[in-house]
Coordinates of C-alpha atoms in Angstrom, one line a residue:
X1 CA -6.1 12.6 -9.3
X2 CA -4.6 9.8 -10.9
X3 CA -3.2 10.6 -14.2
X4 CA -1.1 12.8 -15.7
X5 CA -2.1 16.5 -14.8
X6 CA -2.8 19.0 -17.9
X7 CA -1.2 22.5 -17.8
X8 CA -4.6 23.9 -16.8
X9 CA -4.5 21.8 -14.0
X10 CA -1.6 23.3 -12.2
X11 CA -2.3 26.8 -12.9
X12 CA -5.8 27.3 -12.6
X13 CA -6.7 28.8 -9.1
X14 CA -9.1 26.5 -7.1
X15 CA -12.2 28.0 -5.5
X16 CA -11.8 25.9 -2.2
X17 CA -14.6 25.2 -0.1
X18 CA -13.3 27.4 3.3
X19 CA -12.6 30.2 0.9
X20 CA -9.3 31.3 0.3
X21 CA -7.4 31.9 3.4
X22 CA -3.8 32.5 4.5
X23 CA -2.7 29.0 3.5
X24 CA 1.1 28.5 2.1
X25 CA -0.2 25.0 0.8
X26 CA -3.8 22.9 0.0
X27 CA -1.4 19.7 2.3
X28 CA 1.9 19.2 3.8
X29 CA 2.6 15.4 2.9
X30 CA 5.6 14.1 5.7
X31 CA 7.5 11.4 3.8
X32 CA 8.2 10.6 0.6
X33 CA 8.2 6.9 0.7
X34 CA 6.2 5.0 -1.8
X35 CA 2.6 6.0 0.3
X36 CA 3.7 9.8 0.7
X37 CA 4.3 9.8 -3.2
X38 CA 1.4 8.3 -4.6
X39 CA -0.8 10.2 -1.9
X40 CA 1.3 13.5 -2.9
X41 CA 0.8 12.8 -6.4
X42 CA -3.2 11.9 -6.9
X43 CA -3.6 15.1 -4.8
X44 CA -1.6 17.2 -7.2
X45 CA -3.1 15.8 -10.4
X46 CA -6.5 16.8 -9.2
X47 CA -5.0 20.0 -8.4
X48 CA -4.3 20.4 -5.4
X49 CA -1.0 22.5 -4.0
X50 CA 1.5 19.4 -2.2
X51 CA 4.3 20.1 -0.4
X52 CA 6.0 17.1 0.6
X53 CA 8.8 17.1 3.5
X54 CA 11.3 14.5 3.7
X55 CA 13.8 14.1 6.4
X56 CA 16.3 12.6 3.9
X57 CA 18.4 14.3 1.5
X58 CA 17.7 14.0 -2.4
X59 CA 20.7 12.2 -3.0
X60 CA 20.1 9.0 -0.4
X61 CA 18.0 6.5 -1.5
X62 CA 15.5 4.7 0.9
X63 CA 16.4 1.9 1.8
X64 CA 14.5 -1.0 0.2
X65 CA 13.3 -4.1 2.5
X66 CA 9.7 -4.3 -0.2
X67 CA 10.0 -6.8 -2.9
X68 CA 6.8 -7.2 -4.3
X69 CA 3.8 -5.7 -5.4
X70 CA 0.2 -7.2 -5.0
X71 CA -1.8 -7.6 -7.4
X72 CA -4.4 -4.8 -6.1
X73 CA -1.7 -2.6 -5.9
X74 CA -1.1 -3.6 -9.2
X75 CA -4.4 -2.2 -10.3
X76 CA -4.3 1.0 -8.2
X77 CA -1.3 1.6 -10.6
X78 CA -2.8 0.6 -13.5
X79 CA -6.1 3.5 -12.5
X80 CA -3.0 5.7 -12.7
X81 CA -1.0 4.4 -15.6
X82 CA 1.8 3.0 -14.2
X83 CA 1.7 -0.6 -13.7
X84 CA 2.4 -1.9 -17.6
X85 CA 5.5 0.1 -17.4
X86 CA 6.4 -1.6 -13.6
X87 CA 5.7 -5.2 -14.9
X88 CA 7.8 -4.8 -17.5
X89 CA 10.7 -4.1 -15.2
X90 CA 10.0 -7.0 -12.7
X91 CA 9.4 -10.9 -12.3
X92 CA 5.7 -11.9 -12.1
X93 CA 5.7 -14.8 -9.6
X94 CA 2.2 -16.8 -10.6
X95 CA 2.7 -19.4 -7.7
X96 CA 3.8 -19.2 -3.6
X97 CA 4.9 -22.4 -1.9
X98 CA 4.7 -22.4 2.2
X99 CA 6.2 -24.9 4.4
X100 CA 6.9 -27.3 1.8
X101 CA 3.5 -28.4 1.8
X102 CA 1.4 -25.8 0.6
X103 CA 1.7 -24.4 -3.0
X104 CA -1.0 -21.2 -3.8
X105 CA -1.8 -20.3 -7.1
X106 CA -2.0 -17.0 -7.4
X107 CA -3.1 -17.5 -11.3
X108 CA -6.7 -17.9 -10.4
X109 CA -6.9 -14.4 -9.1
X110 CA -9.8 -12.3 -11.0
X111 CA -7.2 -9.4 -12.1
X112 CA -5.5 -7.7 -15.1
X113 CA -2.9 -8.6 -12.7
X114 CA -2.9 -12.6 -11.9
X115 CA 0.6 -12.8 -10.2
X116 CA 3.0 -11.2 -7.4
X117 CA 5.5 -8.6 -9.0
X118 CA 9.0 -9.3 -7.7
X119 CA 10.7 -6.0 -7.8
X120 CA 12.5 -3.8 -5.1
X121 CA 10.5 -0.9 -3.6
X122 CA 12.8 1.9 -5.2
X123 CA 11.4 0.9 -8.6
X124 CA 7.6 2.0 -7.4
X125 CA 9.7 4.8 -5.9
X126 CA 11.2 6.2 -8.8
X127 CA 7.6 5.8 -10.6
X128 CA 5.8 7.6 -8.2
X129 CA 8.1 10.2 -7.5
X130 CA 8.5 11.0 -11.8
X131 CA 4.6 11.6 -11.3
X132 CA 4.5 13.7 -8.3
X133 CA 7.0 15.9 -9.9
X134 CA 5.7 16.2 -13.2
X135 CA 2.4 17.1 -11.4
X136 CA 3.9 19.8 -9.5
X137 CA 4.5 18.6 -6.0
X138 CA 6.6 20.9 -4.1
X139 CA 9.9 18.4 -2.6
X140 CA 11.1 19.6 0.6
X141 CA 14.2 16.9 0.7
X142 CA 16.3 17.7 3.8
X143 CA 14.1 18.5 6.0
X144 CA 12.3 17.6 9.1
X145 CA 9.2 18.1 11.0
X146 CA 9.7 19.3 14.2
X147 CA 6.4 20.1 15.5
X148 CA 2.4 21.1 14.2
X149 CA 0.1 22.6 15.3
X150 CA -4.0 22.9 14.6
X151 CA -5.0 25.3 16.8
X152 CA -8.7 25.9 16.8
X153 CA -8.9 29.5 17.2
X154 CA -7.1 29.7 13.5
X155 CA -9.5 31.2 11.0
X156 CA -10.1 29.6 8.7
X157 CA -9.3 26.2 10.4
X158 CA -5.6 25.0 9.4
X159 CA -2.8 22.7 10.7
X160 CA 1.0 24.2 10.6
X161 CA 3.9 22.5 10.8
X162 CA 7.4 23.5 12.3
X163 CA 10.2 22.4 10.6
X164 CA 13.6 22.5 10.2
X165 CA 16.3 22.0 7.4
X166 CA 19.8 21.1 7.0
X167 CA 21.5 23.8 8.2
X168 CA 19.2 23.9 11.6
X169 CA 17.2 26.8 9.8
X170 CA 13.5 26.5 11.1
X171 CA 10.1 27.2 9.1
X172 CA 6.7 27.2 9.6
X173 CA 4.0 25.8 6.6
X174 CA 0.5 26.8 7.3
X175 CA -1.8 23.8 5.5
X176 CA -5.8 23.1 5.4
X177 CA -4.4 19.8 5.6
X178 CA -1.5 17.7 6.8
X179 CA -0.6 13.5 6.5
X180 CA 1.8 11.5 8.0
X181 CA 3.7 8.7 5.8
X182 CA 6.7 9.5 7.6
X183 CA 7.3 5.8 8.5
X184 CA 7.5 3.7 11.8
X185 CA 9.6 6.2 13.9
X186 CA 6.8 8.9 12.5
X187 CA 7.2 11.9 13.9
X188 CA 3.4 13.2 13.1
X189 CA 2.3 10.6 15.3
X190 CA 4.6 11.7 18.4
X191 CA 3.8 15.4 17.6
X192 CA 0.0 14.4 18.0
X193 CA 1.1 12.2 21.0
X194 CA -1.1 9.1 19.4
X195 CA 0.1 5.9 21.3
X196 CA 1.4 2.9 18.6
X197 CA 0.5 -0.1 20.8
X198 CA 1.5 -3.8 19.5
X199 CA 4.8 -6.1 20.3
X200 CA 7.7 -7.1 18.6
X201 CA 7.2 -10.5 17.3
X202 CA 10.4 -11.5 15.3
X203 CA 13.8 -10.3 15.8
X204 CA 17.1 -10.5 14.3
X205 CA 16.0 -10.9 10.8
X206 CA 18.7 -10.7 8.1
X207 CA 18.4 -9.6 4.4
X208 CA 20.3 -10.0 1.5
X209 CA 20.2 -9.3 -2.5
X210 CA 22.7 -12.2 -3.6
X211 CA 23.6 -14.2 -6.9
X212 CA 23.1 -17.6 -6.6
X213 CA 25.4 -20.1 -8.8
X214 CA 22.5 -22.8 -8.4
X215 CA 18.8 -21.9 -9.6
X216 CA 16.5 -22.6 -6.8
X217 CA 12.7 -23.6 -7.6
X218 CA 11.0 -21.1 -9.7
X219 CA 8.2 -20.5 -7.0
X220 CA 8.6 -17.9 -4.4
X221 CA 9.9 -20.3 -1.6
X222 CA 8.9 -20.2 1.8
X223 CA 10.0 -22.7 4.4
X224 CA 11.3 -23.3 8.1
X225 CA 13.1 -25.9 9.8
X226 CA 15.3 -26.7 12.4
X227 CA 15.0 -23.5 14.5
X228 CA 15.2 -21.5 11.3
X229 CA 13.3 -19.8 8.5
X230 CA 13.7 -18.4 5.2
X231 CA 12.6 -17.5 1.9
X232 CA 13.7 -16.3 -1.5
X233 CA 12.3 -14.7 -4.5
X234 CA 14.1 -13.7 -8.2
X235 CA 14.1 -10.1 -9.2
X236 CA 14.6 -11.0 -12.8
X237 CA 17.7 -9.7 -13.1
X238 CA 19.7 -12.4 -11.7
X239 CA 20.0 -11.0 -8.3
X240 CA 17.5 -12.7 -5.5
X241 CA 16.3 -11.8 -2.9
X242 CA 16.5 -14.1 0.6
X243 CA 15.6 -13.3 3.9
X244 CA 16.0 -15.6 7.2
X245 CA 15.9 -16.1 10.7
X246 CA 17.8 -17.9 13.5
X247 CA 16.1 -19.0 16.9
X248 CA 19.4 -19.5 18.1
X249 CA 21.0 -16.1 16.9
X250 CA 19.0 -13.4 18.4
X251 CA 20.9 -10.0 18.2
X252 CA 20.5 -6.4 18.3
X253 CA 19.9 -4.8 14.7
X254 CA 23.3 -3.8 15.2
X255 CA 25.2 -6.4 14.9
X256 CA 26.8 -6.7 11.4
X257 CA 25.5 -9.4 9.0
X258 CA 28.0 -11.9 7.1
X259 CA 27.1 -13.4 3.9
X260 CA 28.1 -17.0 5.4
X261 CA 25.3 -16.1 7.9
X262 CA 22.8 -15.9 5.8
X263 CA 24.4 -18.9 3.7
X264 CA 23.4 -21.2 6.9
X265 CA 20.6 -20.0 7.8
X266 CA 19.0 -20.7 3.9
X267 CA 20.8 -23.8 4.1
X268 CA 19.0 -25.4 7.6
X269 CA 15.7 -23.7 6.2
X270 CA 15.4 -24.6 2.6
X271 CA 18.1 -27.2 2.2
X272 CA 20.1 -25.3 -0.1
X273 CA 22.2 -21.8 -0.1
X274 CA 22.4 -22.1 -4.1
X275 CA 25.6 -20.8 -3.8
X276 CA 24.7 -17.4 -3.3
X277 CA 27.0 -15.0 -3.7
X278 CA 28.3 -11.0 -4.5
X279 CA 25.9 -9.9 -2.3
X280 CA 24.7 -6.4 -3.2
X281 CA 22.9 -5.2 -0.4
X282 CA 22.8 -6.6 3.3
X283 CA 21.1 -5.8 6.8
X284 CA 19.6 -6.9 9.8
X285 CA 16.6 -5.7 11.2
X286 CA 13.4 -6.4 14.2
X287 CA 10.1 -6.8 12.9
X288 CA 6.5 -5.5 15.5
X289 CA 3.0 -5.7 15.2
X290 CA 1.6 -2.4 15.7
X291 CA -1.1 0.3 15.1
X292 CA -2.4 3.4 15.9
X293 CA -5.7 3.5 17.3
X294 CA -6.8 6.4 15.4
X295 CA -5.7 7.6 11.7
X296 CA -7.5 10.9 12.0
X297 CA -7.1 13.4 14.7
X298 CA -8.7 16.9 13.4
X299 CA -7.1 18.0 10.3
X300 CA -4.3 15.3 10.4
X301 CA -4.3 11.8 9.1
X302 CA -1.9 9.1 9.5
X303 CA -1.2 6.3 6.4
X304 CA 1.2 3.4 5.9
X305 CA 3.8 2.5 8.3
X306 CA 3.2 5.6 10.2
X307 CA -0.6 3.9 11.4
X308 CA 0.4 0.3 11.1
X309 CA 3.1 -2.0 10.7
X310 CA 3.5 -5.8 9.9
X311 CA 5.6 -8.7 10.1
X312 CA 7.2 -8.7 6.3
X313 CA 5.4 -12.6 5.7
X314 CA 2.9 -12.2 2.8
X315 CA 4.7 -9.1 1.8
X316 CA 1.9 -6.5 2.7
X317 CA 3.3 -3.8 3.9
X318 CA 4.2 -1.9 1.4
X319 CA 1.0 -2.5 -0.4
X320 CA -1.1 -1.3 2.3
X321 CA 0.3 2.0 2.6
X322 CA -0.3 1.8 -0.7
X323 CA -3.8 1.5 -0.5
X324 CA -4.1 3.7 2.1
X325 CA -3.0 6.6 0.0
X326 CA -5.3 5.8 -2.7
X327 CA -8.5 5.7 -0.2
X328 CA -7.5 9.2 1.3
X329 CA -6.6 11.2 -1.8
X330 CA -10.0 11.2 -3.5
X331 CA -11.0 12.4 -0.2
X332 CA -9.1 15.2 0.9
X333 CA -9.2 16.2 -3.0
X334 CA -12.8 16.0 -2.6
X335 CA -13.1 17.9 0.6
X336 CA -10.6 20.5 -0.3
X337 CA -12.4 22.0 -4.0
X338 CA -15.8 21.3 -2.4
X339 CA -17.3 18.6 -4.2
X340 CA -18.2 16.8 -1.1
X341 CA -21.7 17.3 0.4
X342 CA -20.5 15.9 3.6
X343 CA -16.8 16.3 4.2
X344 CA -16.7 16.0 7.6
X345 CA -18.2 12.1 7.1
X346 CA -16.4 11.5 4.1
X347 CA -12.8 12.2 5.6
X348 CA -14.2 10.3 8.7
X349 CA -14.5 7.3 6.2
X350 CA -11.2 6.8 5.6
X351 CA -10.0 5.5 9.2
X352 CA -13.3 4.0 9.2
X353 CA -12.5 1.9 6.1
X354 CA -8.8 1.5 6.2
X355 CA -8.2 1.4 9.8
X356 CA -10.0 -2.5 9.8
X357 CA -8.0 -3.3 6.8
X358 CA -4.7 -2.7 8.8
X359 CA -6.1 -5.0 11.5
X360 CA -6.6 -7.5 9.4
X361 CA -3.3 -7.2 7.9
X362 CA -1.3 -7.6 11.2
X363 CA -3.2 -10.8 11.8
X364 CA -2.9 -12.5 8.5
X365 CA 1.0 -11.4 8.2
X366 CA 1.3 -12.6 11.7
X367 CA -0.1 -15.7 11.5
X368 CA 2.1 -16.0 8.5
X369 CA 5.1 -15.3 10.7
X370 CA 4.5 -17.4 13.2
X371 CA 3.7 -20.7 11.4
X372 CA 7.2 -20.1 9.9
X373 CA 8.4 -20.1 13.2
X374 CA 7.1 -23.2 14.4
X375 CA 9.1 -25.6 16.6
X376 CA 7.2 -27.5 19.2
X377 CA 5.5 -30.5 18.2
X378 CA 2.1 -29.0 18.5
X379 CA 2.8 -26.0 16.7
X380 CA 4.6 -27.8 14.0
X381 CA 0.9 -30.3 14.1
X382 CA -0.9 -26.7 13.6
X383 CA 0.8 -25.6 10.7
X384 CA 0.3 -29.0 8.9
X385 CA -2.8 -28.9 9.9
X386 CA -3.4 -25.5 8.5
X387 CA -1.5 -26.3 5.1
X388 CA -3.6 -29.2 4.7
X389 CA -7.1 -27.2 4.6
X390 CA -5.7 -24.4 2.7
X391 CA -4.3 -26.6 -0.1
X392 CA -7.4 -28.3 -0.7
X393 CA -10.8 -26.4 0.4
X394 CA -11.0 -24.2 -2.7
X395 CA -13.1 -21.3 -0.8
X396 CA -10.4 -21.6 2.1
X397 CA -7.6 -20.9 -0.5
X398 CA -9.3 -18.1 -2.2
X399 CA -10.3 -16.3 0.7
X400 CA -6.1 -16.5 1.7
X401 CA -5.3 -15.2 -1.7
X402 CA -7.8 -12.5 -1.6
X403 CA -6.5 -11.3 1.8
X404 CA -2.6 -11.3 0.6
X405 CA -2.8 -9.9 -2.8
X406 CA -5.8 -7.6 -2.0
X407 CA -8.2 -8.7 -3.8
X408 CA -10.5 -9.8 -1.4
X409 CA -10.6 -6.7 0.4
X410 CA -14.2 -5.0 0.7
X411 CA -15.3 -2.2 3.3
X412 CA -18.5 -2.1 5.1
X413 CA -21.5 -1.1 3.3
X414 CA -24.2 0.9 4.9
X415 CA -27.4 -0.9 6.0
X416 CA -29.9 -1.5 3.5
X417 CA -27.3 -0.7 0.8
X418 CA -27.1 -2.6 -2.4
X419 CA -25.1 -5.6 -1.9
X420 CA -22.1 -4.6 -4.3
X421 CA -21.6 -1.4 -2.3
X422 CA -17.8 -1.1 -0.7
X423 CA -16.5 -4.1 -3.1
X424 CA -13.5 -3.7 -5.3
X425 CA -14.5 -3.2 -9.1
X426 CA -12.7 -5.4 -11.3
X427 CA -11.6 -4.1 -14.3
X428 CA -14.5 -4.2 -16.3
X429 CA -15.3 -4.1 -19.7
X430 CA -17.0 -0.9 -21.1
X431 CA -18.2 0.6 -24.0
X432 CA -16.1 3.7 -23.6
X433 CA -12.7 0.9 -22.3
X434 CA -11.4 -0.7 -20.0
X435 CA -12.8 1.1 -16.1
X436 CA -9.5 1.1 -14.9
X437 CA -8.3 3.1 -18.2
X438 CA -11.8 5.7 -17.3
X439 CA -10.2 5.6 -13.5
X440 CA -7.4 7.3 -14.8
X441 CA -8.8 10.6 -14.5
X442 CA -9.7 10.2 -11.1
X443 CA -13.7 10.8 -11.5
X444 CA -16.3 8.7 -10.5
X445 CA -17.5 6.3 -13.3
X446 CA -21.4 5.5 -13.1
X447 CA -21.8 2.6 -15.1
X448 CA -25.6 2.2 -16.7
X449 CA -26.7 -0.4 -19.4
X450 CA -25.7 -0.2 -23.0
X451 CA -29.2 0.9 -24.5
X452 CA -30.1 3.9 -21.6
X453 CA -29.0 6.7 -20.5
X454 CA -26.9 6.6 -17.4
X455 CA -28.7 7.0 -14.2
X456 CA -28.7 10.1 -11.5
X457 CA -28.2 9.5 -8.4
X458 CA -27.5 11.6 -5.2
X459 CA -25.4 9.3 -3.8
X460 CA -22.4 10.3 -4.9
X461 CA -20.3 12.5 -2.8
X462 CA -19.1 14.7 -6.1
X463 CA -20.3 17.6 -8.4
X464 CA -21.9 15.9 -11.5
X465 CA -19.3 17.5 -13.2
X466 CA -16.5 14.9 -11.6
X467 CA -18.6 12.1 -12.7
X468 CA -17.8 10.2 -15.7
X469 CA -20.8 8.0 -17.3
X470 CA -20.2 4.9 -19.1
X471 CA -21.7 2.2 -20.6
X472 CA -21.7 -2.0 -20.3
X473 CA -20.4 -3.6 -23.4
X474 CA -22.7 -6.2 -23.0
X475 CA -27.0 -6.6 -22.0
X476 CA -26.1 -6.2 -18.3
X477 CA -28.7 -3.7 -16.4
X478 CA -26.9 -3.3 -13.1
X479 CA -26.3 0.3 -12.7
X480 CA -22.8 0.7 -10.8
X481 CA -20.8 3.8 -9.7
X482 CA -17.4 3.5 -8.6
X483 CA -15.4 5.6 -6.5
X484 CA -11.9 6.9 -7.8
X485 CA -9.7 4.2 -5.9
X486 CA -11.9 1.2 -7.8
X487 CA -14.4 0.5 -5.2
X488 CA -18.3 0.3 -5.7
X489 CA -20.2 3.6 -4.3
X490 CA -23.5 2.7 -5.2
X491 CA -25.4 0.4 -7.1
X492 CA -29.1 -0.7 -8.1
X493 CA -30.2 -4.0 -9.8
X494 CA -30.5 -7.7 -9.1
X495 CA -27.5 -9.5 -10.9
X496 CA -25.4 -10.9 -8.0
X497 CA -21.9 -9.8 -9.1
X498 CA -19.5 -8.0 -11.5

């Protein structure tokens, strides 16, 4: 899965667990975003046939409101080989400062990846779209879904999708599988007539990549006063990023945006507009709190913005599509060439894992939001308040960095498991490498100590032939396995922690 693919890869039939059937594809991915890519592409490394539909032509660029990648994103990427080549193209913030008061070092972060990568979304873009294609996904730009299907009387079981291209011609794909990354407005989730419940909770945000003649502080800056909010972050380039927001200037997302808007609004917020200017890119836009109570219905699965989306504070959206694609590829992958001894559970895990994780996201980003948005006396009391115990409880301030950058994030282990199982791996040192570097073929890696012979174990939901053993560099005796997307399967011995 993550990777690059060999020749054999692509070419070699798979013996599929449902037998061969009348399938025109393995999945139909429906947006090619940066969750649809990565998804598309881990399934087509571990050789799986993509097809990947995208409403927009080939030529027009998404539009890019992301700025930043987390630092477990960072570290997905890195299990896939990408992230040394995205650092080295974007800013590495090490530090956030909130409401003037409160100043997070992200340094402290136990990661290859200590920082928050400033760089604009189409940079992950064009990463994970060069993969996907060199892996042999099959783009379908210009075209839209109009309709699926997943009737049960099909034999074997399937899910087809209607769509329809350019030029109004229509088309049917037949898939075992299909996934919805198709955004906000997603059209898989009306075609399964899944409800997307939640509020609108900011409005009238504006935008803007600018040049400033003044250099503001080197921290990403987040502040709000006077009715206002804003922040602004350095791509590295010399263009910066700002965004802001006026409780006095509430207007529909179609109402054009002037750069001596967004001057005044960065000037009541954070005392400055640095002279920005030239800018480059522009826009207003709404932001809601939403999600849909259910990422799985039969052989369909919703991820990223098309199952949850956030207010923008903390910068999580993005990187929680993300991470949604790397939980269901393994998966389906799994599922589809057989290799799981229960698929039905195992593709049940993912909205039983990731659908939390999306909670927890809108509250975080929300509370975010509305702290910036403070403007009564007690509200303004609550965010000092809130400042004040974050900036100096130490366990207070890790567990907010953990929940931002990722790091933090664990999923529920079974009862009675060990208690490592459903933790993140760090990147750990091993005889055979770096783990993350072993990740890169998109195997499980069981982990036994230096001077034995790896373990067995039945708990993994692979062939032994998709597990990789390894080896601890140094006298530990924990025995670990860990899943394809870096989290802890399984694990026996006493030592407390990795």
């Amino acid at each position: 899965m993550p990777g690059k693919p060999s020749t054999a890869a692509r070419t070699t039939p798979i013996e599929h667990a449902d037998g061969p059937g009348p399938f025109d594809t393995d999945v139909i991915v429906v947006g090619a975003g940066p969750t649809g890519l990565l998804l598309a592409g881990d399934l087509a490394c571990a050789g799986v046939s993509v097809t990947l539909v995208e409403r927009r032509p080939r030529e027009i660029s998404n539009l890019t409101r992301a700025f930043g990648v987390h630092a477990r994103t960072l570290e997905l990427l890195d299990a896939r080989g990408l992230a040394d080549e995205l650092v080295a193209k974007g800013t590495p913030i090490t530090g956030l400062r909130l409401f003037r008061r409160l100043s997070l070092d992200l340094g402290t972060l136990p990661s290859r990846f200590p920082f928050l990568l400033i760089t604009p979304q189409y940079e992950v873009e064009r990463l994970l779209e060069r993969r996907a294609q060199s892996a042999g996904v099959d783009f379908r730009h210009g075209t839209e879904l109009t309709g699926l299907d997943q009737s049960p009387t099909h034999t074997p079981a399937s899910v087809t999708a209607e769509l329809r291209g350019e030029d109004g011609t229509r088309s049917t794909l037949r898939a075992r599988y299909l996934v919805g990354a198709d955004g906000v407005r997603s059209g898989v989730r009306t075609a399964l007539g899944l409800p997307f419940p939640g509020v609108s909770v900011i409005r009238s945000i504006v935008l803007a990549d600018v040049r400033l003649a003044e250099e503001p502080p080197g921290l990403l800056t987040v502040n709000g006063a006077g009715g206002t909010f804003a922040f602004m972050a350095p791509f590295g380039d010399g263009w910066y990023r700002v965004m802001g927001w006026d409780r006095t200037r509430q207007v529909p997302d179609s109402e054009p945006v002037t750069l001596d808007e967004v001057r005044e609004i960065a000037r009541r917020a954070l005392g400055s507009d640095f002279g920005m200017h030239d800018a480059r890119w522009i826009s207003r836009f709404h932001s809601d709190e939403r999600q849909a109570p259910a990422y799985r219905a039969g052989r369909v699965f919703l991820a990223g913005d098309a199952a949850h989306v956030h207010s923008p504070a903390g910068g999580q959206g993005m990187n929680t599509g993300l991470q949604d694609a790397a939980n269901l590829s393994w998966k389906l992958a799994s599922v589809i060439q057989g290799l799981a001894p229960e698929p039905e559970a195992l593709l049940d895990s993912y909205e039983s894992e990731r659908h939390p994780v999306g909670r927890m996201v809108l509250r975080s980003s929300g509370a975010i939001v509305r702290l910036a948005m403070a403007h009564t006396p007690l509200q303004r009391a609550a965010r000092s308040l809130a400042a004040r115990v974050i900036g100096s409880i130490r366990p207070a301030a890790r567990k907010a960095l953990g929940v931002v950058s990722g790091i933090g994030i664990s999923y529920r282990a079974p009862r009675g498991a060990h208690p490592l199982t459903g933790r993140r791996a760090p990147d750990l040192r091993l005889a055979e490498g770096r783990l993350y570097e072993l990740l890169r073929k998109g195997e499980f890696v069981l982990i036994g100590p230096a001077d034995e012979a790896a373990p067995e174990t039945a708990a993994a939901p692979a062939a032994p032939g998709r597990v990789i053993r390894a080896h601890w560099a140094s006298g530990r005796r924990t025995a670990l396995l860990v899943r394809p997307d870096g989290y802890i399967a399984w694990a026996t011995g006493r030592e407390p922690a990795v």
